[in-house]
PDB file of C-alpha atoms and ligand atoms in Angstrom:
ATOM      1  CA  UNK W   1      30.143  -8.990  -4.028  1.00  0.00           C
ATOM      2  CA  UNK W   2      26.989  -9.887  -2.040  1.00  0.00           C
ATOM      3  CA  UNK W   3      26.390 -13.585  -1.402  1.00  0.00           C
ATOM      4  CA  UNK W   4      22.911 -14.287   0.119  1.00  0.00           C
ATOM      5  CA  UNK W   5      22.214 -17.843   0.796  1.00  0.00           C
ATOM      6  CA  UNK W   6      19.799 -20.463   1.889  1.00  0.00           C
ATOM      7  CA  UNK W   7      17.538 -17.707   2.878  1.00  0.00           C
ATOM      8  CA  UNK W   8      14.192 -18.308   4.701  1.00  0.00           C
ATOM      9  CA  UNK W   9      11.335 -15.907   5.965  1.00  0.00           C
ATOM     10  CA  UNK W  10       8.580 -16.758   7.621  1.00  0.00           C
ATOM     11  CA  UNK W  11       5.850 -14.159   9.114  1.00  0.00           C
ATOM     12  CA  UNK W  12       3.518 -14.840  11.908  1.00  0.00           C
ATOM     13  CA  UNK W  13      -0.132 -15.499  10.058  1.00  0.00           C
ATOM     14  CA  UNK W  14      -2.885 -13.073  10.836  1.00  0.00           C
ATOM     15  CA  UNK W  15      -5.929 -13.748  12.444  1.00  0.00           C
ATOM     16  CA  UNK W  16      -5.248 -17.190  14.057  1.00  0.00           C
ATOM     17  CA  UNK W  17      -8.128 -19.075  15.836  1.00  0.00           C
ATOM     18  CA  UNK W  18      -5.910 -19.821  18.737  1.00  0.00           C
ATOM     19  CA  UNK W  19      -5.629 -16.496  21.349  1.00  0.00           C
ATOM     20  CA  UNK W  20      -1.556 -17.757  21.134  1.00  0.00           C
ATOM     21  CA  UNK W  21      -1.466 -18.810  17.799  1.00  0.00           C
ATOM     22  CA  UNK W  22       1.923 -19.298  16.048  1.00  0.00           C
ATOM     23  CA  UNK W  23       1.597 -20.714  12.941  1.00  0.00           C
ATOM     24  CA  UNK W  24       3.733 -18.576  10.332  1.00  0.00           C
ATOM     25  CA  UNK W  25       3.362 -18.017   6.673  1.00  0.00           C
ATOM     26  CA  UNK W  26       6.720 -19.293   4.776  1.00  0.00           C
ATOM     27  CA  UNK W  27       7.376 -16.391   2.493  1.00  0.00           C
ATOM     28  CA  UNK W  28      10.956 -16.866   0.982  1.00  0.00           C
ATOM     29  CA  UNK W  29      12.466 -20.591   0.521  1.00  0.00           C
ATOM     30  CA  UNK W  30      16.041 -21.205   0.644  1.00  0.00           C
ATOM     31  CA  UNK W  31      16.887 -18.368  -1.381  1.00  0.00           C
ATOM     32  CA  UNK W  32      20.547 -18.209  -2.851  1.00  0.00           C
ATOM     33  CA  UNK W  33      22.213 -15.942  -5.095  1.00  0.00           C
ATOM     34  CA  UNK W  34      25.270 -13.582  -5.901  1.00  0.00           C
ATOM     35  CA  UNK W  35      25.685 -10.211  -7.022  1.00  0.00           C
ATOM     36  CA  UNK W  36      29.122  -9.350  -8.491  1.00  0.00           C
ATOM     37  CA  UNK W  37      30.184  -5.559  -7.797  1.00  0.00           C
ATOM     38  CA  UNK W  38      29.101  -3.733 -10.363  1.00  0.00           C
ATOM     39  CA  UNK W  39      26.519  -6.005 -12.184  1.00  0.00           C
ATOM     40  CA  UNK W  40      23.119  -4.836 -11.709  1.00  0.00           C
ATOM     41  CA  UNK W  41      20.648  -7.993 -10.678  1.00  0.00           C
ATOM     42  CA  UNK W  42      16.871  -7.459 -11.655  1.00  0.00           C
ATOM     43  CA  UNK W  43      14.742  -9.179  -8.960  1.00  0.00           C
ATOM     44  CA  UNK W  44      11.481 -10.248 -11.087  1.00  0.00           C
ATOM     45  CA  UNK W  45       8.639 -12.004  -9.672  1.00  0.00           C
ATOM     46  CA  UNK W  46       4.540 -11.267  -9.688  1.00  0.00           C
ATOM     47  CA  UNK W  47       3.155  -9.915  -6.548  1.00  0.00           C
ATOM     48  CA  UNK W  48       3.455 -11.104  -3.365  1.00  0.00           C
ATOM     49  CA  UNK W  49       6.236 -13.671  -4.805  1.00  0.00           C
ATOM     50  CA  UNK W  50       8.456 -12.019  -1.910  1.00  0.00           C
ATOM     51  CA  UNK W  51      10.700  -9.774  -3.981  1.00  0.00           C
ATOM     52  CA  UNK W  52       9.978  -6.691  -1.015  1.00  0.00           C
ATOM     53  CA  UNK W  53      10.878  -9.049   1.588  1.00  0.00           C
ATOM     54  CA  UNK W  54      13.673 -10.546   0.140  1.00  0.00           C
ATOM     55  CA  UNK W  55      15.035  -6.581  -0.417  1.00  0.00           C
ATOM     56  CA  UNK W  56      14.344  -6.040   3.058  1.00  0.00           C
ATOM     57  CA  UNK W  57      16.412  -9.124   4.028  1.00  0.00           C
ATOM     58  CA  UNK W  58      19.682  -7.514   1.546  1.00  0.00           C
ATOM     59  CA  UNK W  59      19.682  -4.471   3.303  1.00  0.00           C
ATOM     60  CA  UNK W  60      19.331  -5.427   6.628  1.00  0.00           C
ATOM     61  CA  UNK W  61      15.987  -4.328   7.743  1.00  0.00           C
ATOM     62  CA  UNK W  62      14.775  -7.301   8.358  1.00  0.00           C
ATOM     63  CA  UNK W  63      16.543 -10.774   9.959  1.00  0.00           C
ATOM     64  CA  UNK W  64      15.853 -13.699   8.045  1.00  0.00           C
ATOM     65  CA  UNK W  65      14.694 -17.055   9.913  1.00  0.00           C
ATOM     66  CA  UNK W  66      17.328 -18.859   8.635  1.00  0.00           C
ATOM     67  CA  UNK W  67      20.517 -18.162   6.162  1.00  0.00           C
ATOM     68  CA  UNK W  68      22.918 -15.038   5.494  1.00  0.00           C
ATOM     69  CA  UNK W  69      23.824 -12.193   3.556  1.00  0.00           C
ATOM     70  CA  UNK W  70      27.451 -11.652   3.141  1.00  0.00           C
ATOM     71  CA  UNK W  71      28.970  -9.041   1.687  1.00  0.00           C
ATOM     72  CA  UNK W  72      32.711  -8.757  -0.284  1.00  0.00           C
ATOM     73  CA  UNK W  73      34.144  -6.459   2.541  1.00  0.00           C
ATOM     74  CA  UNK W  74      33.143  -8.999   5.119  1.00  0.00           C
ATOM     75  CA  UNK W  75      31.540  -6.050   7.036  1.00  0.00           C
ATOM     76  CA  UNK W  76      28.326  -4.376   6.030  1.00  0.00           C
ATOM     77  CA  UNK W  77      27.765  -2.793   2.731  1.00  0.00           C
ATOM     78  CA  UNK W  78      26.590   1.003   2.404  1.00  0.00           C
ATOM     79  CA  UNK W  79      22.993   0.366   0.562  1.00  0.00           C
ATOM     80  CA  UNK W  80      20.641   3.108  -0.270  1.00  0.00           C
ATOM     81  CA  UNK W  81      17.366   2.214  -0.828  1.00  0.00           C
ATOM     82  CA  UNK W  82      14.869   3.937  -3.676  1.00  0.00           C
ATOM     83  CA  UNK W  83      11.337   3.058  -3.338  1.00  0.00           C
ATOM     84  CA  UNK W  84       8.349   3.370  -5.301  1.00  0.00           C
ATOM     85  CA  UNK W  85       6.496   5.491  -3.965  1.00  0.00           C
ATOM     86  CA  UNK W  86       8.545   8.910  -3.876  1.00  0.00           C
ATOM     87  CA  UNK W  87       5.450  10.724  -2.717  1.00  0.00           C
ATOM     88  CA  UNK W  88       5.608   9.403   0.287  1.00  0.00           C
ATOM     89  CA  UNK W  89       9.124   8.481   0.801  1.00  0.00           C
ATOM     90  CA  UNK W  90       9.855  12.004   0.423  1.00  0.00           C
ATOM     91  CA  UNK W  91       8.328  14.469   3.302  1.00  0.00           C
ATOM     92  CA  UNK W  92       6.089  16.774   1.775  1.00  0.00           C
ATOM     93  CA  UNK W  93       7.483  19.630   3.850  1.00  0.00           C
ATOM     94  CA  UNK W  94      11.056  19.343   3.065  1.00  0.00           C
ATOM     95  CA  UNK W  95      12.451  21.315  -0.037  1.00  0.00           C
ATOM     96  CA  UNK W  96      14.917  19.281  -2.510  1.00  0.00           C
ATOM     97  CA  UNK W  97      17.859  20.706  -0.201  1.00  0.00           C
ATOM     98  CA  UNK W  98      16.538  19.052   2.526  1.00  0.00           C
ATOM     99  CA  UNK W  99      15.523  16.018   0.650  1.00  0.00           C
ATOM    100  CA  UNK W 100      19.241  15.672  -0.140  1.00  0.00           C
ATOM    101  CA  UNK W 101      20.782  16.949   2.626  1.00  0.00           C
ATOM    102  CA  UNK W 102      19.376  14.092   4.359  1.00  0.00           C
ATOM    103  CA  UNK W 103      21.474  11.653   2.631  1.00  0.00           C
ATOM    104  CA  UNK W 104      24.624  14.152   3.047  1.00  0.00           C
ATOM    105  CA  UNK W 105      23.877  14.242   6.802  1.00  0.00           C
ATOM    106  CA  UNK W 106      23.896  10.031   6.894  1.00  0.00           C
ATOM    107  CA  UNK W 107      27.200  10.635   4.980  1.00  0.00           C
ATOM    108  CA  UNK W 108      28.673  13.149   6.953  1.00  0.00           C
ATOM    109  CA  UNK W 109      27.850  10.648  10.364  1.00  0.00           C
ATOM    110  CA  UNK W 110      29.242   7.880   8.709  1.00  0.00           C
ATOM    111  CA  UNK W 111      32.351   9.108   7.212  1.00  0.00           C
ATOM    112  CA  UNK W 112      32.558  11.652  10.960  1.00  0.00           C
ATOM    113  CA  UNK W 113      33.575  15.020   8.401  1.00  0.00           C
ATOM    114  CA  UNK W 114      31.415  17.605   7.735  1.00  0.00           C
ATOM    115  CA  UNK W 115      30.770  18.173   4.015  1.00  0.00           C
ATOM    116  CA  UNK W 116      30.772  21.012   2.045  1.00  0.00           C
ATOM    117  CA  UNK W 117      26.882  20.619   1.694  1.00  0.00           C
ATOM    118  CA  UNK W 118      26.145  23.521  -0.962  1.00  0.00           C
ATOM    119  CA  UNK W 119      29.034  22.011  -3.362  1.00  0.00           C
ATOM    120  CA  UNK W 120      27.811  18.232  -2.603  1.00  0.00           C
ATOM    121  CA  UNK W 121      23.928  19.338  -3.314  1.00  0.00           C
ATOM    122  CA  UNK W 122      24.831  21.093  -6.750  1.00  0.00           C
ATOM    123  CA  UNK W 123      27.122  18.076  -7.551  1.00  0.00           C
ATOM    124  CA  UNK W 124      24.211  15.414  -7.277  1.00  0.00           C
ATOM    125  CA  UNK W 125      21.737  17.205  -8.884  1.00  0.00           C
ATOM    126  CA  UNK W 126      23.635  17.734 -11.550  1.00  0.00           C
ATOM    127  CA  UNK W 127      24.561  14.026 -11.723  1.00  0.00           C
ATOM    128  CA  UNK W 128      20.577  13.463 -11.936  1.00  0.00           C
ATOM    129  CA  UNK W 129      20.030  15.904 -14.691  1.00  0.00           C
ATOM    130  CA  UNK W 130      18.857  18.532 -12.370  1.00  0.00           C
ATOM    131  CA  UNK W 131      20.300  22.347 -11.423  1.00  0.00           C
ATOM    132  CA  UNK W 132      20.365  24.517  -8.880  1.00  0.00           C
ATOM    133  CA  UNK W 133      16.838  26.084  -9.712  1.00  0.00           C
ATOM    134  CA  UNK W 134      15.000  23.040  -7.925  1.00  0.00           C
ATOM    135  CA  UNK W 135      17.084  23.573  -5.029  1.00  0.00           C
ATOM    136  CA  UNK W 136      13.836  25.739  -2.930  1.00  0.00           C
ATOM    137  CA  UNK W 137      11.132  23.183  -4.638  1.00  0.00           C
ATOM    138  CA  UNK W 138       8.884  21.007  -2.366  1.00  0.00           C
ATOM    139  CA  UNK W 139       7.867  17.648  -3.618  1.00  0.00           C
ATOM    140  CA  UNK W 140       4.655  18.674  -4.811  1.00  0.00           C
ATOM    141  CA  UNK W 141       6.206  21.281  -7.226  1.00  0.00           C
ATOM    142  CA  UNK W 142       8.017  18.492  -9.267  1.00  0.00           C
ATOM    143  CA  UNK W 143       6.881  15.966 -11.279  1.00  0.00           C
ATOM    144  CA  UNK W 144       6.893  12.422 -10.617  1.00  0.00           C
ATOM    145  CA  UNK W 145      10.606  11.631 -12.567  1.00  0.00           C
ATOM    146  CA  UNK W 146      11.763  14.815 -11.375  1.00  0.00           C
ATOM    147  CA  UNK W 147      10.766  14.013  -7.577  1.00  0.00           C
ATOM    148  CA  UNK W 148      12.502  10.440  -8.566  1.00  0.00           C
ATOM    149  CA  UNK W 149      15.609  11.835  -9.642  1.00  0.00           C
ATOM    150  CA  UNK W 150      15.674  13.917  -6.634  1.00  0.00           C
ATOM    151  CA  UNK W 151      15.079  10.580  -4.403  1.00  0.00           C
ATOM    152  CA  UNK W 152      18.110   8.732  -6.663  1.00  0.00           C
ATOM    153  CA  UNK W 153      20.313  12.034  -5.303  1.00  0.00           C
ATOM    154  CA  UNK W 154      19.557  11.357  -2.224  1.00  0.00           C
ATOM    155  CA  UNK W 155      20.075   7.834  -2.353  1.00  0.00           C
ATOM    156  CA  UNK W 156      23.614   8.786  -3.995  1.00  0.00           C
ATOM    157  CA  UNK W 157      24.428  11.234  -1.184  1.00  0.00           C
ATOM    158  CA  UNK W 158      24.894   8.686   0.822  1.00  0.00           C
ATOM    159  CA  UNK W 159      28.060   7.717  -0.732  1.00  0.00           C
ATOM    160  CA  UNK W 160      26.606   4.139  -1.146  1.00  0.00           C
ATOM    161  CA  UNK W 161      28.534   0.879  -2.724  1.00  0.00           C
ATOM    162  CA  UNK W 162      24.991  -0.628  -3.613  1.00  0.00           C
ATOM    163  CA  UNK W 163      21.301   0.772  -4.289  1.00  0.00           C
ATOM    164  CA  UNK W 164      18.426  -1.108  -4.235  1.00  0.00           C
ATOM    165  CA  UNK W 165      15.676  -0.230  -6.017  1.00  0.00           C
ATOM    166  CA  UNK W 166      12.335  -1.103  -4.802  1.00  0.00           C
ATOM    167  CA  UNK W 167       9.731  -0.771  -7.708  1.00  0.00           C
ATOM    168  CA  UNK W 168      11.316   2.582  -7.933  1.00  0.00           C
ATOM    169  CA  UNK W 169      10.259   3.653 -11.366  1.00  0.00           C
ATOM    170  CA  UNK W 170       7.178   1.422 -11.954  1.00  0.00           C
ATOM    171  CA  UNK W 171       4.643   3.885 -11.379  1.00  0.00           C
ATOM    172  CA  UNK W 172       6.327   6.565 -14.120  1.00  0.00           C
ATOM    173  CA  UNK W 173       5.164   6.705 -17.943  1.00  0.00           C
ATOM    174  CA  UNK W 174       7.427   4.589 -20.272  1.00  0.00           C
ATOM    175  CA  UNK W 175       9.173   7.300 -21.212  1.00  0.00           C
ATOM    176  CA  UNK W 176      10.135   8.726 -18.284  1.00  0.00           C
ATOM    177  CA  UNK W 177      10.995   5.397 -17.307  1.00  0.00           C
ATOM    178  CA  UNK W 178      13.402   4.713 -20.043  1.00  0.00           C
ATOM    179  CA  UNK W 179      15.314   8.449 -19.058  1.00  0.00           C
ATOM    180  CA  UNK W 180      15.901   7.030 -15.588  1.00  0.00           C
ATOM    181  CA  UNK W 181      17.317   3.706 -16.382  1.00  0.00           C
ATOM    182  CA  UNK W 182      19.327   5.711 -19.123  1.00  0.00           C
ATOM    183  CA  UNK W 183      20.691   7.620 -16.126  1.00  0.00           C
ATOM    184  CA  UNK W 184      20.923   5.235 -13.742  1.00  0.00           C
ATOM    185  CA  UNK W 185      23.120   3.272 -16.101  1.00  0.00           C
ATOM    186  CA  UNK W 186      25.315   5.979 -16.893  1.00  0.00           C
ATOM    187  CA  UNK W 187      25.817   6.811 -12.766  1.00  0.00           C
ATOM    188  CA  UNK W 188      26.232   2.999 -12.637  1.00  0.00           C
ATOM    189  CA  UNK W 189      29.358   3.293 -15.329  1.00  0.00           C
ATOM    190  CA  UNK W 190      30.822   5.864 -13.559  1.00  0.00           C
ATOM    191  CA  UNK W 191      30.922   5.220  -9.759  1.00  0.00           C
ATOM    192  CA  UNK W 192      31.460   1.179 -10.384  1.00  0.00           C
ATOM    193  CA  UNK W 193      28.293   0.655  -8.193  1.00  0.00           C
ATOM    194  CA  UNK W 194      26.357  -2.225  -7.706  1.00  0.00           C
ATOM    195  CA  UNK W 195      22.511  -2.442  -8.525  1.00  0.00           C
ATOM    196  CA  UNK W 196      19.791  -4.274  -7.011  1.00  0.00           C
ATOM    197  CA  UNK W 197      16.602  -4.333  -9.020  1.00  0.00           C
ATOM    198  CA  UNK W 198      12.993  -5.086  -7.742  1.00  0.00           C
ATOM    199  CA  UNK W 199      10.021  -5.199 -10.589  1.00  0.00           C
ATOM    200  CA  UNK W 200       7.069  -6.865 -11.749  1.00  0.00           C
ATOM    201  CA  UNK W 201       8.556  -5.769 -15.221  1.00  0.00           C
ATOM    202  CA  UNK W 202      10.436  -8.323 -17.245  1.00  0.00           C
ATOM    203  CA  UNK W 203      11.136  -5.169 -19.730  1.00  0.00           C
ATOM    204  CA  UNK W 204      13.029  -2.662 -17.826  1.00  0.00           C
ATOM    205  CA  UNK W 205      14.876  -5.947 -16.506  1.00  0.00           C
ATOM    206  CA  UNK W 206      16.128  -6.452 -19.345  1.00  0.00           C
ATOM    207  CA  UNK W 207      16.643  -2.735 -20.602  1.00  0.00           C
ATOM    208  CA  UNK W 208      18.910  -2.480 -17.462  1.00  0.00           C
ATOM    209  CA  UNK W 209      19.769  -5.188 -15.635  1.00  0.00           C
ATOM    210  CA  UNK W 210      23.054  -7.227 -16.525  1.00  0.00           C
ATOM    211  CA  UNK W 211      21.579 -10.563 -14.299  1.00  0.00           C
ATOM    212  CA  UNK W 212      17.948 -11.292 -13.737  1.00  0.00           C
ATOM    213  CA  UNK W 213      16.814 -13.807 -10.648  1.00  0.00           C
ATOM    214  CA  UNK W 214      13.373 -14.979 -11.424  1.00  0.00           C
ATOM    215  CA  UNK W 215      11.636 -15.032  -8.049  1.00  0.00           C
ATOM    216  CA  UNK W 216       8.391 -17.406  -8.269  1.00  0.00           C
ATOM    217  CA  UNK W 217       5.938 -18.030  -4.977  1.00  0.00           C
ATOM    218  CA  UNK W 218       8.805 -16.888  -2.524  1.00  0.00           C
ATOM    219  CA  UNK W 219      11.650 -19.947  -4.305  1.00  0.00           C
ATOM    220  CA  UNK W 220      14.827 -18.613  -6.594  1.00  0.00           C
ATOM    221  CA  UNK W 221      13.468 -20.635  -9.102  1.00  0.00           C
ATOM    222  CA  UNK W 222      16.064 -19.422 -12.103  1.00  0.00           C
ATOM    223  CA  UNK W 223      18.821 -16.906 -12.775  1.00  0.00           C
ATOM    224  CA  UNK W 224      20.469 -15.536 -15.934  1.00  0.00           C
ATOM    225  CA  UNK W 225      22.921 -13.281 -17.158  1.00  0.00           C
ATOM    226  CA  UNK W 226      20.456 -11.078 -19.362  1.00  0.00           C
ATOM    227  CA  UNK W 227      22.249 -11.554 -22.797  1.00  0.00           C
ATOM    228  CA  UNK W 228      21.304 -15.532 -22.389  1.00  0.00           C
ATOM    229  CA  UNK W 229      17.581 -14.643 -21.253  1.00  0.00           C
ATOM    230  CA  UNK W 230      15.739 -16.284 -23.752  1.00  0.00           C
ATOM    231  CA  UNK W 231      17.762 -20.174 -22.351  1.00  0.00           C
ATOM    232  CA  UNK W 232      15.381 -20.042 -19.157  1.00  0.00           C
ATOM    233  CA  UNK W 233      13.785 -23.048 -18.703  1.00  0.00           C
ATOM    234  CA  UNK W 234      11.738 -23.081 -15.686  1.00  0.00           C
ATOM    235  CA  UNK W 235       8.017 -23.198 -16.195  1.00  0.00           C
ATOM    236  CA  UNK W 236       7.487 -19.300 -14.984  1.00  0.00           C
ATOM    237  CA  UNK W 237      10.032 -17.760 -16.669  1.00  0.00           C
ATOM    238  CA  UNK W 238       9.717 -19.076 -19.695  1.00  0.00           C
ATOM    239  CA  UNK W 239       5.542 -17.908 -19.297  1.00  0.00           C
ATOM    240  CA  UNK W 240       6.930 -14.610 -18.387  1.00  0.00           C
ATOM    241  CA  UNK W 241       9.440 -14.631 -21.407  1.00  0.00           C
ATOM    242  CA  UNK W 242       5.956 -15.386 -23.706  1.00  0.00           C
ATOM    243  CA  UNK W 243       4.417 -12.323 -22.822  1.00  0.00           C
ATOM    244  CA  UNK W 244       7.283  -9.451 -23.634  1.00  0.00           C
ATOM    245  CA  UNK W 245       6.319  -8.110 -27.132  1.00  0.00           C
ATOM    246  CA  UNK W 246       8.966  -7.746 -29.196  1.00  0.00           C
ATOM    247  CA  UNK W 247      10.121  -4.487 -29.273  1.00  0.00           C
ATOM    248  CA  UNK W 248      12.080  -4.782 -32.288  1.00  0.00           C
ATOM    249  CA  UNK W 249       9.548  -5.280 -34.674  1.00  0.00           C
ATOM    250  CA  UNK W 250       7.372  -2.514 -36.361  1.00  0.00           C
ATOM    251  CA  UNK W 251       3.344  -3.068 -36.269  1.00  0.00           C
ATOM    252  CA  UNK W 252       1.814  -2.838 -38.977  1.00  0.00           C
ATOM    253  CA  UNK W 253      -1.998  -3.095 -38.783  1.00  0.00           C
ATOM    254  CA  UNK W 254      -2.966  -5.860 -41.965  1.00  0.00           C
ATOM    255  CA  UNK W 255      -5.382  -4.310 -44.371  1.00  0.00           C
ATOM    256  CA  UNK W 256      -8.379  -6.369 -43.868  1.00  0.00           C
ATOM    257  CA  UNK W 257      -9.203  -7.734 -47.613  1.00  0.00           C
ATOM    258  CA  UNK W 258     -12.437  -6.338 -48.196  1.00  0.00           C
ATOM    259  CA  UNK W 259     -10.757  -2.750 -47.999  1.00  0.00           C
ATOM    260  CA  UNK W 260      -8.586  -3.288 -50.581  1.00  0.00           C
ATOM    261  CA  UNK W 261     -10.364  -2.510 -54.301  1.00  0.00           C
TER     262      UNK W 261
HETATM  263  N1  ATP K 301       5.492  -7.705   7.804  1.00  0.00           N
HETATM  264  C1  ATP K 301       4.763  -8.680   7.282  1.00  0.00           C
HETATM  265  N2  ATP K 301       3.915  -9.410   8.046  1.00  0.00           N
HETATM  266  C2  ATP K 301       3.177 -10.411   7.531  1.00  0.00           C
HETATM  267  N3  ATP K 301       3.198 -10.776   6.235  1.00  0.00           N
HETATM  268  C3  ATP K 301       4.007 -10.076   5.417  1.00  0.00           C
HETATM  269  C4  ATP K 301       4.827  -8.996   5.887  1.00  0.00           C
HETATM  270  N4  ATP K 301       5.521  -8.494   4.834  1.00  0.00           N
HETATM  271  C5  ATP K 301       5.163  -9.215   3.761  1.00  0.00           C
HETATM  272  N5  ATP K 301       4.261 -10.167   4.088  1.00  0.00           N
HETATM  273  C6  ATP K 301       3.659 -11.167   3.197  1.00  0.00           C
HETATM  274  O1  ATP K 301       4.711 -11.759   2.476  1.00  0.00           O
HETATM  275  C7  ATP K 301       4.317 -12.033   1.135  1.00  0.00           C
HETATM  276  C8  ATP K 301       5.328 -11.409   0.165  1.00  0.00           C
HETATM  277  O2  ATP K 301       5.238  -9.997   0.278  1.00  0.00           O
HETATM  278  P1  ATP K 301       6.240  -9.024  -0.512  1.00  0.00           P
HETATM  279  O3  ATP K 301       5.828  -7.627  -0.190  1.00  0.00           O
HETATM  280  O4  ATP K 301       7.626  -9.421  -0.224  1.00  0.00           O
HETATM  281  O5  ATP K 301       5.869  -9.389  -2.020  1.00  0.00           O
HETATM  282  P2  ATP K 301       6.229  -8.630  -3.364  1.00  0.00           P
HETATM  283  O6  ATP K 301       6.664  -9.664  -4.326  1.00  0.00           O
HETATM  284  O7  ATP K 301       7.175  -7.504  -3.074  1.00  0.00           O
HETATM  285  O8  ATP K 301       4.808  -8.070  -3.788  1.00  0.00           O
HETATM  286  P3  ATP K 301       4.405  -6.692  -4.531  1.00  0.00           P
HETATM  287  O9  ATP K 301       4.985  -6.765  -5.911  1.00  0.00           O
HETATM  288  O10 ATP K 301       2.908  -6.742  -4.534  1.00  0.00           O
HETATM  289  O11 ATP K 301       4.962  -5.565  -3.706  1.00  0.00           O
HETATM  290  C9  ATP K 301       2.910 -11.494   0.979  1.00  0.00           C
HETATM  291  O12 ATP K 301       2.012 -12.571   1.094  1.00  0.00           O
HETATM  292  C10 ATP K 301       2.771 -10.537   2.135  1.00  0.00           C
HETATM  293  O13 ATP K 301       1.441 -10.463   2.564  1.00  0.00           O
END
């Protein structure tokens, strides 16, 4: 379980009259939440609501002004991070071997054995719908959900007990988006782990995600198990809510009347 609460962060402003300045911009507002193990919480908020920061916070990059993040264990949870941008979160230079061997090498430090790399590499790719034959590939020779599931492998390699994923498939076409959370659910199934999800999309929220905190100008202002998603009753979620289309219902453009003899 990971318990973050009362959580503050504040940044120093930019370009202050003063030479000393220290006024700060209040970012995140006494945020509290909870993440059971193996639920999968969508983080959902427009941009610059503080959804990157508040990610940063979870996995310890960054110390929040005030407020904690606690995890089951009581000691530190192992969190792998996938980010949006796989272009550049992956070096160009290295090939998908080296891509995941970077992961097994974090493993291998942590857990002090050494690994029987070749095995571990086939292993993952094949866990991300991948095979051997991308093994000698460099980033630029795969396409974007390829180079994604490659960046999900290495995020697995890791050995992690939850991933946090930071806009990590909003910049893929629908469908390739749907065949990643499709995986990514099945991987979730199978190890038990526990998912943190960042988006600006209410719709893969609620494709994937078994909780969904509605983050609004840096406050927690509402959170839901997904099945009861449609009971929110704060102001911005239910605005948010308004503008899904409903994906169960056919279109069917109306034959204007003067068309029809
Ligand atoms: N290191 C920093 N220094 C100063 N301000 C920052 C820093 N990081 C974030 N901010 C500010 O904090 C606010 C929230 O940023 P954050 O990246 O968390 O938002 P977000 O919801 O993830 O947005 P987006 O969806 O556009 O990525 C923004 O106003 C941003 O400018």
């Amino acid at each position: 379980m990971i318990k973050a609460e009362h959580i503050d962060v504040s940044f120093k402003k930019e370009n202050q009259t003063t030479l000393f300045g220290r006024e700060r911009q209040q970012v995140l507002f006494d945020v509290s939440f909870e993440v059971k193990k193996g639920q999968c919480l969508g983080i959902l908020g427009e941009s610059g609501s503080g959804k990157s920061t508040l990610g940063r916070v979870l996995c310890g990059l960054l110390k929040p002004d005030k407020g904690s993040v606690r995890f089951e264990s009581g000691k530190k949870a192992v969190i792998s991070v996938v980010f949006q941008d796989y272009s550049t979160s992956a070096n160009p230079r290295f090939t998908v071997k080296s891509l995941i061997g970077e992961g097994l090498m974090v493993k291998e430090k942590r857990e002090k054995k050494t690994l029987n790399r070749k095995e571990e590499t086939n292993r993952l790719l094949t866990l991300v719908g991948l095979d051997e034959s991308y093994l000698h590939r460099l980033p630029h020779e795969l396409s974007g959900g390829q180079l994604q599931r490659v960046c999900i492998a290495r995020a697995l390699a890791v050995n992690p007990e939850v991933i946090l994923f930071d806009e990590a498939i909003s910049s893929l076409d629908a469908h390739t988006q749907v065949q990643i959370m499709d995986l990514l659910k099945e991987i979730q199934e199978e190890k038990g782990l526990t998912y943190i999800f960042i988006t600006h999309d209410l719709t893969s929220v609620t494709y994937l995600c078994s909780h969904v905190l509605f983050l609004y100008k840096g406050k927690a202002v509402e959170v839901r198990a997904t099945e009861a998603i449609s009971e929110v009753s704060h102001p911005y979620a239910r605005k948010l809510l308004g503008a899904i289309p409903d994906v169960g219902e056919v279109y069917e453009p109306k034959v204007p009347d003067q068309a029809v003899s």
